Coordinates of C-alpha atoms (C1' of nucleotides) in Angstrom, one line a residue:
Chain A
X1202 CA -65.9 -13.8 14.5
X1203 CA -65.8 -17.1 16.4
X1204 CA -68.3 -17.5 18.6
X1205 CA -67.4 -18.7 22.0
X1206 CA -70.4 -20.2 23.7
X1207 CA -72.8 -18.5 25.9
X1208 CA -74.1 -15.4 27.6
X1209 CA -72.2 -15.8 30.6
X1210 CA -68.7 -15.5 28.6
X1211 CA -66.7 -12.7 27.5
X1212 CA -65.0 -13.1 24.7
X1213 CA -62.3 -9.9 24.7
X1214 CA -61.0 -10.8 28.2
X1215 CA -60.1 -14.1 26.9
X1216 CA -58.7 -12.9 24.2
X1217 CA -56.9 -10.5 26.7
X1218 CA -55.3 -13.1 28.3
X1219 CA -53.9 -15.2 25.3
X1220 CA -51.8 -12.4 24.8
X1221 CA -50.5 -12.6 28.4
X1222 CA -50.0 -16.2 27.7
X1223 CA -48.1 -15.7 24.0
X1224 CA -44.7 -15.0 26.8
X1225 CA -43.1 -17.9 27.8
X1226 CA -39.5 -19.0 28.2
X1227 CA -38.7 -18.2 24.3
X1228 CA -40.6 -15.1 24.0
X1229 CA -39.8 -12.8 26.3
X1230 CA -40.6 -9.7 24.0
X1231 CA -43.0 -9.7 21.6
X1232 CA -44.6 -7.0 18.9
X1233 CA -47.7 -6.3 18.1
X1234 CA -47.4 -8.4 14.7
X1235 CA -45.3 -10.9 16.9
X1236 CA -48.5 -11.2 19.5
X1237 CA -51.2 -11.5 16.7
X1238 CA -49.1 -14.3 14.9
X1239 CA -48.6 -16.1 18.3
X1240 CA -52.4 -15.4 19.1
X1241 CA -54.0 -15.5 16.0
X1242 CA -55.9 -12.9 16.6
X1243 CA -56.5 -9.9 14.4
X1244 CA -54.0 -6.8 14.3
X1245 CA -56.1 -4.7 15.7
X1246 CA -57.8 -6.4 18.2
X1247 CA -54.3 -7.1 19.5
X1248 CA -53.7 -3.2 18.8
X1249 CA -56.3 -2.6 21.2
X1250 CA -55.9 -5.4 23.9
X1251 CA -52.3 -4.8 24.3
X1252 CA -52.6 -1.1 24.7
X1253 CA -55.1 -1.9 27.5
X1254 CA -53.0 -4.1 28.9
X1255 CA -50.3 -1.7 28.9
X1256 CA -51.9 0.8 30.2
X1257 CA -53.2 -1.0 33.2
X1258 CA -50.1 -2.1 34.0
X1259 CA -49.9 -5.4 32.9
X1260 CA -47.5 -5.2 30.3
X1261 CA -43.8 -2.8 29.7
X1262 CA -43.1 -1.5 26.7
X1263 CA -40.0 -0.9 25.6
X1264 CA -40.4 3.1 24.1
X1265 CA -37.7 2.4 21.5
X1266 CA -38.2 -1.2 20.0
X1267 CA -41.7 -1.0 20.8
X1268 CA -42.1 -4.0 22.3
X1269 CA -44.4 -5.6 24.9
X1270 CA -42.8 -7.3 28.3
X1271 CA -44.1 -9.2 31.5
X1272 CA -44.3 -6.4 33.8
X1273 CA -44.0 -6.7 37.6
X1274 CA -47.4 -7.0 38.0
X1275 CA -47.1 -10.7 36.7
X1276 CA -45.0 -10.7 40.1
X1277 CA -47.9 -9.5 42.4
X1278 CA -50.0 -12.1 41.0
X1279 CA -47.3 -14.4 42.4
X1280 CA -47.6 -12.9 45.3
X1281 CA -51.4 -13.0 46.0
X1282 CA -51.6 -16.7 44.7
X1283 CA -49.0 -17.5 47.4
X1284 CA -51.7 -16.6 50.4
X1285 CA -53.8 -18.2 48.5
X1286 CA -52.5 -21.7 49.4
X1287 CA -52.2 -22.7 52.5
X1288 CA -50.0 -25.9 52.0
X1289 CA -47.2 -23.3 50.8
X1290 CA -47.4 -21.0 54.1
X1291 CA -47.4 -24.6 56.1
X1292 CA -44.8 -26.1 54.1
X1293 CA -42.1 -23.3 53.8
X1294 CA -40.5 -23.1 57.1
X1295 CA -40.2 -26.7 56.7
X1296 CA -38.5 -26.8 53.6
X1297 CA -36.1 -24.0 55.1
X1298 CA -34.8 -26.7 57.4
X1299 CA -34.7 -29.4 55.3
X1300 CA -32.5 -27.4 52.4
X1301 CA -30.1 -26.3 55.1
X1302 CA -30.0 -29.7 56.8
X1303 CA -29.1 -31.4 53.8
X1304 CA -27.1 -28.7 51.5
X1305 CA -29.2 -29.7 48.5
X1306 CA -31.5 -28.3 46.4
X1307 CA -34.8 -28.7 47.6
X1308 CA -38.7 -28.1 46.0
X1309 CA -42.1 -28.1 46.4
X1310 CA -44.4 -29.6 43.9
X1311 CA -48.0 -29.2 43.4
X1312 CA -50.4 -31.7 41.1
X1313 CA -52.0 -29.4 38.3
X1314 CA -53.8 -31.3 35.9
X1315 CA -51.4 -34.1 34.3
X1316 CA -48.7 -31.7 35.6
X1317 CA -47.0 -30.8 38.1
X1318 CA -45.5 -27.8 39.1
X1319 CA -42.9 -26.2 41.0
X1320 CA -44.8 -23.8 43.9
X1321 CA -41.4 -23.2 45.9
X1322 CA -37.7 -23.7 45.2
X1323 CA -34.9 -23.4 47.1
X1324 CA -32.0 -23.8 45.2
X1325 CA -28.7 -24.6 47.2
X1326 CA -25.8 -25.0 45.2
X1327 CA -25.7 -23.4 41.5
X1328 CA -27.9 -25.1 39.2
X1329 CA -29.7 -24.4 35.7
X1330 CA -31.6 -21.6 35.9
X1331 CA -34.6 -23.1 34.7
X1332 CA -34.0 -25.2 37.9
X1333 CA -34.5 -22.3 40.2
X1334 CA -37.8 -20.7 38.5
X1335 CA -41.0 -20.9 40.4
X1336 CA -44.2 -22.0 38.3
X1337 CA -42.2 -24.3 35.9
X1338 CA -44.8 -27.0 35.0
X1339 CA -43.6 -31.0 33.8
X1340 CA -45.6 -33.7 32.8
X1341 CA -46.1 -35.4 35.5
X1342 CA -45.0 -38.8 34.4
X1343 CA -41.7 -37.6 33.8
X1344 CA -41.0 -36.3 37.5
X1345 CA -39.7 -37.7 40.7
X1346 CA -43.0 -35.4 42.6
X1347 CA -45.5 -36.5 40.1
X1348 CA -44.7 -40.3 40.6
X1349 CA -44.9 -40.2 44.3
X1350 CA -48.3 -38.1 44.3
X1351 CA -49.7 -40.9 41.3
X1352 CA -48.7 -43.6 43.7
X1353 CA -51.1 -42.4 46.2
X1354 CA -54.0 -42.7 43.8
X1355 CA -56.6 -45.8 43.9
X1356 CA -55.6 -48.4 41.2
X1357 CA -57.5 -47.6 38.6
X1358 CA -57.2 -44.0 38.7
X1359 CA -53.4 -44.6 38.9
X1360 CA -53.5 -46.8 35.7
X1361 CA -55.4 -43.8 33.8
X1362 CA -52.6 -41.8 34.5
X1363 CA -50.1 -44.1 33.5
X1364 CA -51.5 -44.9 30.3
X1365 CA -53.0 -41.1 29.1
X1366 CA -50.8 -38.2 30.6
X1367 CA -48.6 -36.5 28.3
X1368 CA -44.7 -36.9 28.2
X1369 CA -42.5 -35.1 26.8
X1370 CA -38.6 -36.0 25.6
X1371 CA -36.1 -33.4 27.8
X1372 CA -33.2 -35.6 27.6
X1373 CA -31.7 -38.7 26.3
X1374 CA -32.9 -40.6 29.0
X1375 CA -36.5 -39.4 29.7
X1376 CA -38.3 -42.3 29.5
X1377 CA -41.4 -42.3 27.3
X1378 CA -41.8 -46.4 27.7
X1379 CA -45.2 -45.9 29.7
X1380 CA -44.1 -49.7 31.3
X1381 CA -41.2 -48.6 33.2
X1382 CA -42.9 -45.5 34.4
X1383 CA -45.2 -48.3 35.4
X1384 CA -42.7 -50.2 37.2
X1385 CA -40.8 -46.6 38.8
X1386 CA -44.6 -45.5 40.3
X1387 CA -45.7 -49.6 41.8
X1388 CA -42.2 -48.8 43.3
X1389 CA -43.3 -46.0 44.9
X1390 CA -46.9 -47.5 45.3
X1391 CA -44.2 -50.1 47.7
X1392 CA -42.0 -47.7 49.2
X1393 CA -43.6 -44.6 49.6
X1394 CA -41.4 -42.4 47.9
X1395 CA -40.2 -42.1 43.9
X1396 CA -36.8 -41.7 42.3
X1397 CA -35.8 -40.9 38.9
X1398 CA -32.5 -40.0 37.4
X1399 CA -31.7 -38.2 34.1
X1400 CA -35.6 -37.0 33.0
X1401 CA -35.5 -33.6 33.1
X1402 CA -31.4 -32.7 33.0
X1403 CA -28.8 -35.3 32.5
X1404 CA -27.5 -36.5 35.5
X1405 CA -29.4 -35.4 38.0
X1406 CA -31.1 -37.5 40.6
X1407 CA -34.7 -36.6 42.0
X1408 CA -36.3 -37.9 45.3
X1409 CA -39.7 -37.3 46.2
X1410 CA -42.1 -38.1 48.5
X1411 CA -45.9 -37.1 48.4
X1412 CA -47.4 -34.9 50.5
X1413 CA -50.9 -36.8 51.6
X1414 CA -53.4 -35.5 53.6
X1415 CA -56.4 -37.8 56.0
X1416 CA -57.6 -39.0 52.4
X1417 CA -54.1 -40.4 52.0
X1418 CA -54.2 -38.6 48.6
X1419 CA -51.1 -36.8 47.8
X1420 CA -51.7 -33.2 45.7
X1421 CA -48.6 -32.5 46.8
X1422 CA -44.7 -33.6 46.8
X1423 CA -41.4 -32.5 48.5
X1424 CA -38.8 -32.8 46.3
X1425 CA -34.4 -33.0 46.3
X1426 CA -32.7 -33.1 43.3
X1427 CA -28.5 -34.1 43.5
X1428 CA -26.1 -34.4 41.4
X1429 CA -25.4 -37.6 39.8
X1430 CA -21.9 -36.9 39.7
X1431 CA -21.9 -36.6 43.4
X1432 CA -24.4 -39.3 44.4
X1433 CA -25.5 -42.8 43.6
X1434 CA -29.4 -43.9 44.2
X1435 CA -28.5 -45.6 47.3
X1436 CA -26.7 -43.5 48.8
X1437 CA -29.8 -40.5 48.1
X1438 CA -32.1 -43.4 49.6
X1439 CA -30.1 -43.6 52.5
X1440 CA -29.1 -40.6 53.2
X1441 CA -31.7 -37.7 51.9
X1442 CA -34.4 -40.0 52.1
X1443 CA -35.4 -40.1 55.6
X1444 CA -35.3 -36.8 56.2
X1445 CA -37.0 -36.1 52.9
X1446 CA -39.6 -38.6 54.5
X1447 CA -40.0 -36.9 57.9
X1448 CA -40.4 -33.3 56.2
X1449 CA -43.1 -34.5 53.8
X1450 CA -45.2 -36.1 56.7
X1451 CA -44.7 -32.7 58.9
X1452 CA -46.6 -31.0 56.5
X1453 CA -49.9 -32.0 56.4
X1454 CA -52.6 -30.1 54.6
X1455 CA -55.3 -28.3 56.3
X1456 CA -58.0 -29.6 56.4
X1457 CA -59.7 -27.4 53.5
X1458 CA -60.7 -28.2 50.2
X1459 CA -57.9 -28.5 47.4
X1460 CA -57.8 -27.3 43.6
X1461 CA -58.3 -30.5 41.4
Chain L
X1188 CA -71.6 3.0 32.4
X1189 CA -68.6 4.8 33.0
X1190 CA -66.8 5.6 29.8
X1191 CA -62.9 5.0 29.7
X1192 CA -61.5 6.9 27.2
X1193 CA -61.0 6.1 23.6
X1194 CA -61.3 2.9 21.1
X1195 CA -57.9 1.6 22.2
X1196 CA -59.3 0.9 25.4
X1197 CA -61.1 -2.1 25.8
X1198 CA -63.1 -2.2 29.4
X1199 CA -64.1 -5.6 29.5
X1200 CA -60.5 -6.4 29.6
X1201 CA -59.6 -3.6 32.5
X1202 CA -62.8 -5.2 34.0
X1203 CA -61.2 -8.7 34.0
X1204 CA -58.2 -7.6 35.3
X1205 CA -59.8 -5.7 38.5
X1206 CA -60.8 -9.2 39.5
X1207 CA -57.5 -10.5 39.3
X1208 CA -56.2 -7.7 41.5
X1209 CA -59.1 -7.8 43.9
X1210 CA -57.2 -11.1 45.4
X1211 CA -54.1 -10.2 47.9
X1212 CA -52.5 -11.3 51.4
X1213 CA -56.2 -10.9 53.3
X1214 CA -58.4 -11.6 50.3
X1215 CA -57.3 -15.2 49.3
X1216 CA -61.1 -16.4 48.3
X1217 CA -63.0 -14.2 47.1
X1218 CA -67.1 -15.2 46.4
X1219 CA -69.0 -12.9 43.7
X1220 CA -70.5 -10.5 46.1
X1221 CA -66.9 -10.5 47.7
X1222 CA -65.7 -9.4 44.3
X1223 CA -68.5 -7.0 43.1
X1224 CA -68.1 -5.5 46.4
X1225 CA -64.1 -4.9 45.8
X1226 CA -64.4 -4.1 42.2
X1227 CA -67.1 -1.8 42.8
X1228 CA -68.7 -3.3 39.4
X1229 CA -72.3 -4.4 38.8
X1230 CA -73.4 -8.2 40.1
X1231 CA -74.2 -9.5 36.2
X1232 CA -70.7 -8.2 35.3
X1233 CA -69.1 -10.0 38.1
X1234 CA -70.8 -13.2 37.6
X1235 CA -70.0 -12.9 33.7
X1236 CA -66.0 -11.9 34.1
X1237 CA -65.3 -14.4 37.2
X1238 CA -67.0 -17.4 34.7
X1239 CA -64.8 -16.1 31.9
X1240 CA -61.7 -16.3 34.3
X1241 CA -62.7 -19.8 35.6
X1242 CA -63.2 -21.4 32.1
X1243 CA -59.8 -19.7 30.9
X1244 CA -58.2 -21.5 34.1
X1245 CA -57.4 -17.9 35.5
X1246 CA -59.5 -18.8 38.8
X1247 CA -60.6 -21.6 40.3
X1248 CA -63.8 -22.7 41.9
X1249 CA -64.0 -24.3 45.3
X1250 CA -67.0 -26.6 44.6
X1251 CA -68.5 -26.4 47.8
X1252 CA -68.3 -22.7 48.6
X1253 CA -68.5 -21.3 45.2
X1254 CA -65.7 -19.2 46.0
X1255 CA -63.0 -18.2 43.3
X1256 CA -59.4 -18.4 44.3
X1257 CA -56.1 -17.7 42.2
X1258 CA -55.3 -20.6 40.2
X1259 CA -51.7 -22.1 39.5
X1260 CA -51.9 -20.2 36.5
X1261 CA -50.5 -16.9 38.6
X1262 CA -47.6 -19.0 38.8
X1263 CA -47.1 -19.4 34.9
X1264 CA -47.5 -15.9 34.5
X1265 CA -44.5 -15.5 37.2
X1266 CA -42.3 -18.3 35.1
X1267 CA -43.1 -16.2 31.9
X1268 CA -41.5 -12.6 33.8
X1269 CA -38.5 -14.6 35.4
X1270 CA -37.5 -15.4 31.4
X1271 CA -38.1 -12.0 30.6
X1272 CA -36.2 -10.0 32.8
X1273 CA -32.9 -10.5 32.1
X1274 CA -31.2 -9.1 35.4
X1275 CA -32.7 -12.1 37.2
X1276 CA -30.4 -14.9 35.3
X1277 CA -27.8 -13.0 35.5
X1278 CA -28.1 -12.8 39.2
X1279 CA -28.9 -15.9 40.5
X1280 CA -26.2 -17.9 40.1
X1281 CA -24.3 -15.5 42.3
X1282 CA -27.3 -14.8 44.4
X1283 CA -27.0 -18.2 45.6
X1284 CA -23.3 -18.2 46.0
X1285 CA -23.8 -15.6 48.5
X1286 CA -26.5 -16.7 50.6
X1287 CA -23.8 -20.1 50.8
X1288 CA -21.4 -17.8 51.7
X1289 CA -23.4 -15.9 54.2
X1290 CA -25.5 -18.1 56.1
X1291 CA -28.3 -15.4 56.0
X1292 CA -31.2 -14.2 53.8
X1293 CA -30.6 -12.7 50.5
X1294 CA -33.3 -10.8 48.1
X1295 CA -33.1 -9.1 44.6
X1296 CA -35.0 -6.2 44.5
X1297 CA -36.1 -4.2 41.7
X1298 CA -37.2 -0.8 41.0
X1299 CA -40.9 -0.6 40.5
X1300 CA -42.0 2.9 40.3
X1301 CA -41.7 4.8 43.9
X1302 CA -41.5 0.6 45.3
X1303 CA -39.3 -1.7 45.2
X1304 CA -40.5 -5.5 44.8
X1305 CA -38.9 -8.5 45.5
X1306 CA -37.8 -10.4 42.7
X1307 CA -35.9 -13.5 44.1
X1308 CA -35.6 -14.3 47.5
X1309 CA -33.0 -16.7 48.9
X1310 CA -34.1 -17.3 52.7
X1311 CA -31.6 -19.3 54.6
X1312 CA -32.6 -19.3 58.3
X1313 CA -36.6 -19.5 59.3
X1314 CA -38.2 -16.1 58.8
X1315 CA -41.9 -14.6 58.4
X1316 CA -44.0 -15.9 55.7
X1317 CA -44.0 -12.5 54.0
X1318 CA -40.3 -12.3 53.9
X1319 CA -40.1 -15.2 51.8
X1320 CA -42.3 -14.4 49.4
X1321 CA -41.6 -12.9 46.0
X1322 CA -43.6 -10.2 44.2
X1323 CA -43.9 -8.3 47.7
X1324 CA -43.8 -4.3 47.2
X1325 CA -42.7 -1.9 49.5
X1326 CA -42.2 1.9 50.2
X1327 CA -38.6 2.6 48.7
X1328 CA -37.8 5.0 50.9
X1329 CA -38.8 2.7 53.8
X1330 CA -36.1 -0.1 52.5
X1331 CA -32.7 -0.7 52.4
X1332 CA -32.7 -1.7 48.6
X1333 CA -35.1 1.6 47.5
X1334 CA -32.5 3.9 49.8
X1335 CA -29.6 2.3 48.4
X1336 CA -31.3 2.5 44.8
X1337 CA -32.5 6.2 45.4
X1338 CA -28.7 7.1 46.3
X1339 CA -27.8 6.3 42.5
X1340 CA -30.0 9.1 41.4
X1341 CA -29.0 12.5 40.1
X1342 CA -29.8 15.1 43.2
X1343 CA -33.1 16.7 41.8
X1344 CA -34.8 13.2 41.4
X1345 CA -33.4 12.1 44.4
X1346 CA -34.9 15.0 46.5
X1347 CA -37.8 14.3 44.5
X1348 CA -38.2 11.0 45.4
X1349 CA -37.4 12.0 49.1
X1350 CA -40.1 14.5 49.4
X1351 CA -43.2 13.2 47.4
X1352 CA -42.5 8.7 47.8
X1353 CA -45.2 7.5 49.6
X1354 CA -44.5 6.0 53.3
X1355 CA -46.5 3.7 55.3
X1356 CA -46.1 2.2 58.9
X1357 CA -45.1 -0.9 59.3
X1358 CA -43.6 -1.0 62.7
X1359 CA -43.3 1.6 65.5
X1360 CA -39.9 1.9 64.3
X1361 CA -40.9 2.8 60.6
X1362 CA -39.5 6.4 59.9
X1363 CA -41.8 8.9 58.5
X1364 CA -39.4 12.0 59.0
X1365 CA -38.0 12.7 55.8
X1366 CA -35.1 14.4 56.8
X1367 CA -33.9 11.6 58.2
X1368 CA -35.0 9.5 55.5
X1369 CA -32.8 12.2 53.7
X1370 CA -30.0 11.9 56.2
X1371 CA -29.6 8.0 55.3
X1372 CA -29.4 8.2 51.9
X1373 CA -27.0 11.0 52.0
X1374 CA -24.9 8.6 53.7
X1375 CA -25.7 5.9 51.1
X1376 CA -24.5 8.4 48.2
X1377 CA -21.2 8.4 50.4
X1378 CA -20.6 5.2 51.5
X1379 CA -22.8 3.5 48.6
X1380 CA -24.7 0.8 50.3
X1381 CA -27.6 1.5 53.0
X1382 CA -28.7 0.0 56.5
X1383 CA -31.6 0.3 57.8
X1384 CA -33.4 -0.9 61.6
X1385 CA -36.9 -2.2 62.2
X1386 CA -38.6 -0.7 59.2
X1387 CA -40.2 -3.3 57.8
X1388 CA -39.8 -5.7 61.1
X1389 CA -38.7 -5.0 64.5
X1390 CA -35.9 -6.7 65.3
X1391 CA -34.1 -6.7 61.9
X1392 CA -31.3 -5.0 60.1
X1393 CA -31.9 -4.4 56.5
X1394 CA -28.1 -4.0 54.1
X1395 CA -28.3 -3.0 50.5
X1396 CA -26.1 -2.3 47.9
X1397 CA -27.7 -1.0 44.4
X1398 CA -26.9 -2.4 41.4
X1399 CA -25.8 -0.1 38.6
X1400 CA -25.5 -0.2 35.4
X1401 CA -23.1 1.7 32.6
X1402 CA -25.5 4.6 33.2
X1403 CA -24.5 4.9 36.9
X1404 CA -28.2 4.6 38.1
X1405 CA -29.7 1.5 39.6
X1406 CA -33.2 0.5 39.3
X1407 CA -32.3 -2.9 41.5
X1408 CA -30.5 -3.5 44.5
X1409 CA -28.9 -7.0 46.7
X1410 CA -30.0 -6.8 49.9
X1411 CA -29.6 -8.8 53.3
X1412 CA -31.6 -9.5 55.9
X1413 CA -30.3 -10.2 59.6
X1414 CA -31.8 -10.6 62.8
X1415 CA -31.2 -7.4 65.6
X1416 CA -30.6 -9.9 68.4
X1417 CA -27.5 -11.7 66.9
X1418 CA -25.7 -8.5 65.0
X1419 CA -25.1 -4.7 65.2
X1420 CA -24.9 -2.7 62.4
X1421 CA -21.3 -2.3 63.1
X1422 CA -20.6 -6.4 62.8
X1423 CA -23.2 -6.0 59.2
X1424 CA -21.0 -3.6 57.8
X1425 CA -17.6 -5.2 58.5
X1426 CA -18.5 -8.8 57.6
X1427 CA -21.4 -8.9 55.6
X1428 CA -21.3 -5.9 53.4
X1429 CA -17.8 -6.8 51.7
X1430 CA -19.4 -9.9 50.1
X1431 CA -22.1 -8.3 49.6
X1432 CA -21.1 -5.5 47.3
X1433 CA -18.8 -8.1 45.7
X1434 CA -22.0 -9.6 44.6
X1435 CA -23.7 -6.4 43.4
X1436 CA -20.6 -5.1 41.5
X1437 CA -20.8 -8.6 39.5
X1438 CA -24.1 -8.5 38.8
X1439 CA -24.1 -5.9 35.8
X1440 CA -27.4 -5.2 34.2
X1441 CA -27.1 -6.2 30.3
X1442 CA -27.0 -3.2 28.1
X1443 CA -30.6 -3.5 27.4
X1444 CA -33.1 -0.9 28.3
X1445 CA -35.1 -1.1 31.9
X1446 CA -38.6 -0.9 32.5
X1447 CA -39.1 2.5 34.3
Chain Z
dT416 C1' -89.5 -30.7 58.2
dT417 C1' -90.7 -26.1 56.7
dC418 C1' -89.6 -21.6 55.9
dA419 C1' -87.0 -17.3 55.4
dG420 C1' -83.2 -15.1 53.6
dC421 C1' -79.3 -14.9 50.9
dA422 C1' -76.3 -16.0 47.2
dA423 C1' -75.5 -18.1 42.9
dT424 C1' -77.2 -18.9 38.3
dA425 C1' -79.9 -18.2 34.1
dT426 C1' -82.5 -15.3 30.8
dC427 C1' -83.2 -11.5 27.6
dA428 C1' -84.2 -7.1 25.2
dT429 C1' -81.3 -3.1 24.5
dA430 C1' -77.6 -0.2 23.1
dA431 C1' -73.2 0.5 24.1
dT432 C1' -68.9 -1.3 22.9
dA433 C1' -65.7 -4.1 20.4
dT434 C1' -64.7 -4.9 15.7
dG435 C1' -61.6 -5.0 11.7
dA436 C1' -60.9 -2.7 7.3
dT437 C1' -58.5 1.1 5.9
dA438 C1' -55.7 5.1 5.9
dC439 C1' -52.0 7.6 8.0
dT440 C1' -47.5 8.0 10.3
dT441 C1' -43.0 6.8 11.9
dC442 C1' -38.8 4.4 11.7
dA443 C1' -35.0 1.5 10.0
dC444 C1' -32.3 0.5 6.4
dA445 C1' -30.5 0.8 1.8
Chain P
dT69 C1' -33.5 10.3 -0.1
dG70 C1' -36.5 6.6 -0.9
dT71 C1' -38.8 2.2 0.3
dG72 C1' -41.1 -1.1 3.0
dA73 C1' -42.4 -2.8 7.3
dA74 C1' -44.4 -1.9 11.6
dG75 C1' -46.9 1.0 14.7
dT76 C1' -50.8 4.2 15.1
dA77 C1' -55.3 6.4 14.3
dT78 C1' -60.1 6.6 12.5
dC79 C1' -64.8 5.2 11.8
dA80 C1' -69.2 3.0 10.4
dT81 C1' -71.3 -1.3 11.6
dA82 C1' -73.4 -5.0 14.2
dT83 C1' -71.7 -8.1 17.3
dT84 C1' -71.2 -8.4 22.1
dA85 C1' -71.5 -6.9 26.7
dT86 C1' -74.8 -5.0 29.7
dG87 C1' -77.6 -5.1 34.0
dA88 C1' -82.4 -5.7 35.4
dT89 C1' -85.0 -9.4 36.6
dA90 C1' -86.4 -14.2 37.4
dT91 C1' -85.2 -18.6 38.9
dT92 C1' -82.7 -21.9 41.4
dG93 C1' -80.2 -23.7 45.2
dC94 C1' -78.2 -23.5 49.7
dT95 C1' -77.9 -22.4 54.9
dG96 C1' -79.6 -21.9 59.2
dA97 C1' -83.6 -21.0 62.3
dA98 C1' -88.1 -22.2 63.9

DNA sequence: TTCAGCAATATCATAATATGATACTTCACA
DNA sequence: TGTGAAGTATCATATTATGATATTGCTGAA
């Protein structure tokens, strides 16, 4: 079978975990001949994984259809990677205020990779679910948060972003023209904060500003996002902005060392 | 080494996963010796699982320390569950509409086993770090939600459940007399919702009402959290439990089966 | 600076464990 | 009642994980 490097590797709990990672938005139940196609891994190898899985909890299965689920243990996971960062535990009490000061929706984004991605949410008004989910990772081009954390990079570093991450089409108006994205990030290089309308739902506004600690590089981003129906740029730069502004700089990130 | 049962197991995998559960609320960063030491497995294995976890982006590596930490891939996993469990989509929307509505927090809780876990959480006024954060388990029978759910149950179960659910202190407060454990969910099989005082935190008043299904039984419940200084249980019950069974008699579990 | 002590990392021979082909069973649907 | 697809069980094989040991690198004390 394929070898996968050295000693110091082990191959079946990899393999374990591509079959955690086969559930995503789209599949939410899978088989056993659903997992191996999605994995590519052999029947029974998945056979075996899965029933481990299951039996140490990681996985529900449905007696009748026999299928395979998340189980809450992909919850408690949540929970333990939650103390585990220490920006969220400074940040949320903050971000309690701020949602209830301005009515809106508001979010906390990390930088993860070329992504970023949503740590805390605090929905206010109804929205799309997929609006309210924790973990849900965008490119980071294409965000409000990930434009206001690039704009805290040194120049070249910003540049390399602009010109390699991924992007991704979500709506009519996600801009894949890497020049504007350009022009939407020196903005924020100016002004300290990013906006963006219409990338990931139509009409929808997002703010951001980054979240940067004594290095004055952001990992970080608060995050509103209004309705466009309701709102026009200026009047979110005006009005949500400062606030935004002050919450962002409230939360500073101690002094320990980051993920990259 | 020990031998866990047949070929349908694989141990590596169990292995793996001990790691990942070797992280929670005290044990945020973790070195391996911190890890053999809370597995209870052998140095070389450690060394070889942790490496595995930190190449498959399960874990990440502080540089400097060495130490292992969860990555932001916990919060994938927790994306991948929200999608899956149905009751959640279903519930939000109106989750959200209540906590409006209420000016006070708001959780989902599910069913999960003899605990109940919290699924969404919709904080509205400052709070404890640990009452905002999802994927927390709890003693049913020491909650409002796991009373409220237990009510739902046919009596054998529900004495069951009442004599043999585990308990744990939390607070002086924290009841461990089961007869008067019994005594409030006999009133929550009356009255169909449950209250509950300081178990979980001093100074706080707990409200539940379960969600049921077809079937008559709940496996999740809406609960309400509210500070002992600024109500009584009297004021819960006539201004905050209306809307709040409103909310739970709208959310109706899909037909589908329930994890058990 | 040197040294001691500890933890992380690398190596390797061994056999235990995962492998995957195959056969059996169950279930849904015709 | 029959057919096919999917889940389940078995087993001989050698690949893969094992864990003892050696090496390296780091931290703090002398």
């Amino acid at each position: 079978m394929e070898k996968k490097q050295n000693t110091l590797f082990v191959g079946s709990l990899a393999k374990g975990l591509r079959l955690l990672r086969a559930f995503d938005e789209t599949h939410t139940e899978l088989s056993l001949g659903d997992l191996a196609q999605r994995t590519g891994l052999d029947k029974s190898a998945v056979q075996r994984l899965a029933n481990t899985l299951h039996i140490e909890g990681m996985l529900d299965k449905d007696p009748i259809t026999r299928r395979f689920r998340p189980s809450h243990a992909w919850l408690e996971l949540a929970y333990a990677y939650y103390w585990s960062d220490q920006l969220v535990g400074q940040a949320i009490p903050k971000l309690i205020d701020l949602s209830q000061d301005l009515g809106e929706t508001v979010n906390l984004a990390e930088l993860s990779g070329d992504h970023i991605i949503y740590v805390s949410r605090l929905p206010c008004k109804r929205t799309y679910f997929a609006a309210t989910v924790i973990g849900r990772r965008l490119p980071a081009l294409s965000t409000s948060g990930g434009r206001a954390m690039i704009a805290t990079f040194p120049p070249e570093e910003r540049e390399h972003a602009i010109r390699t991450w991924p992007l991704k089409v979500f709506t009519p108006q996600t801009t894949l023209d890497r020049d504007s994205i350009r022009d939407s990030i020196n903005t924020a290089v100016r002004k300290g904060f990013a906006i963006s309308s219409g990338q990931m739902i139509l009409s929808e506004i997002g703010v951001a500003c980054p979240i940067t600690g004594p290095s004055g590089r952001a990992f970080a981003a608060v995050q509103c996002s209004v309705s466009a129906h309701l709102w026009t740029p200026e009047r979110v730069e005006a009005e949500i902005l400062p606030r935004l502004q002050d919450t962002a700089n409230a939360i500073s990130p101690s002094s320990q060392a980051h993920r990259h």
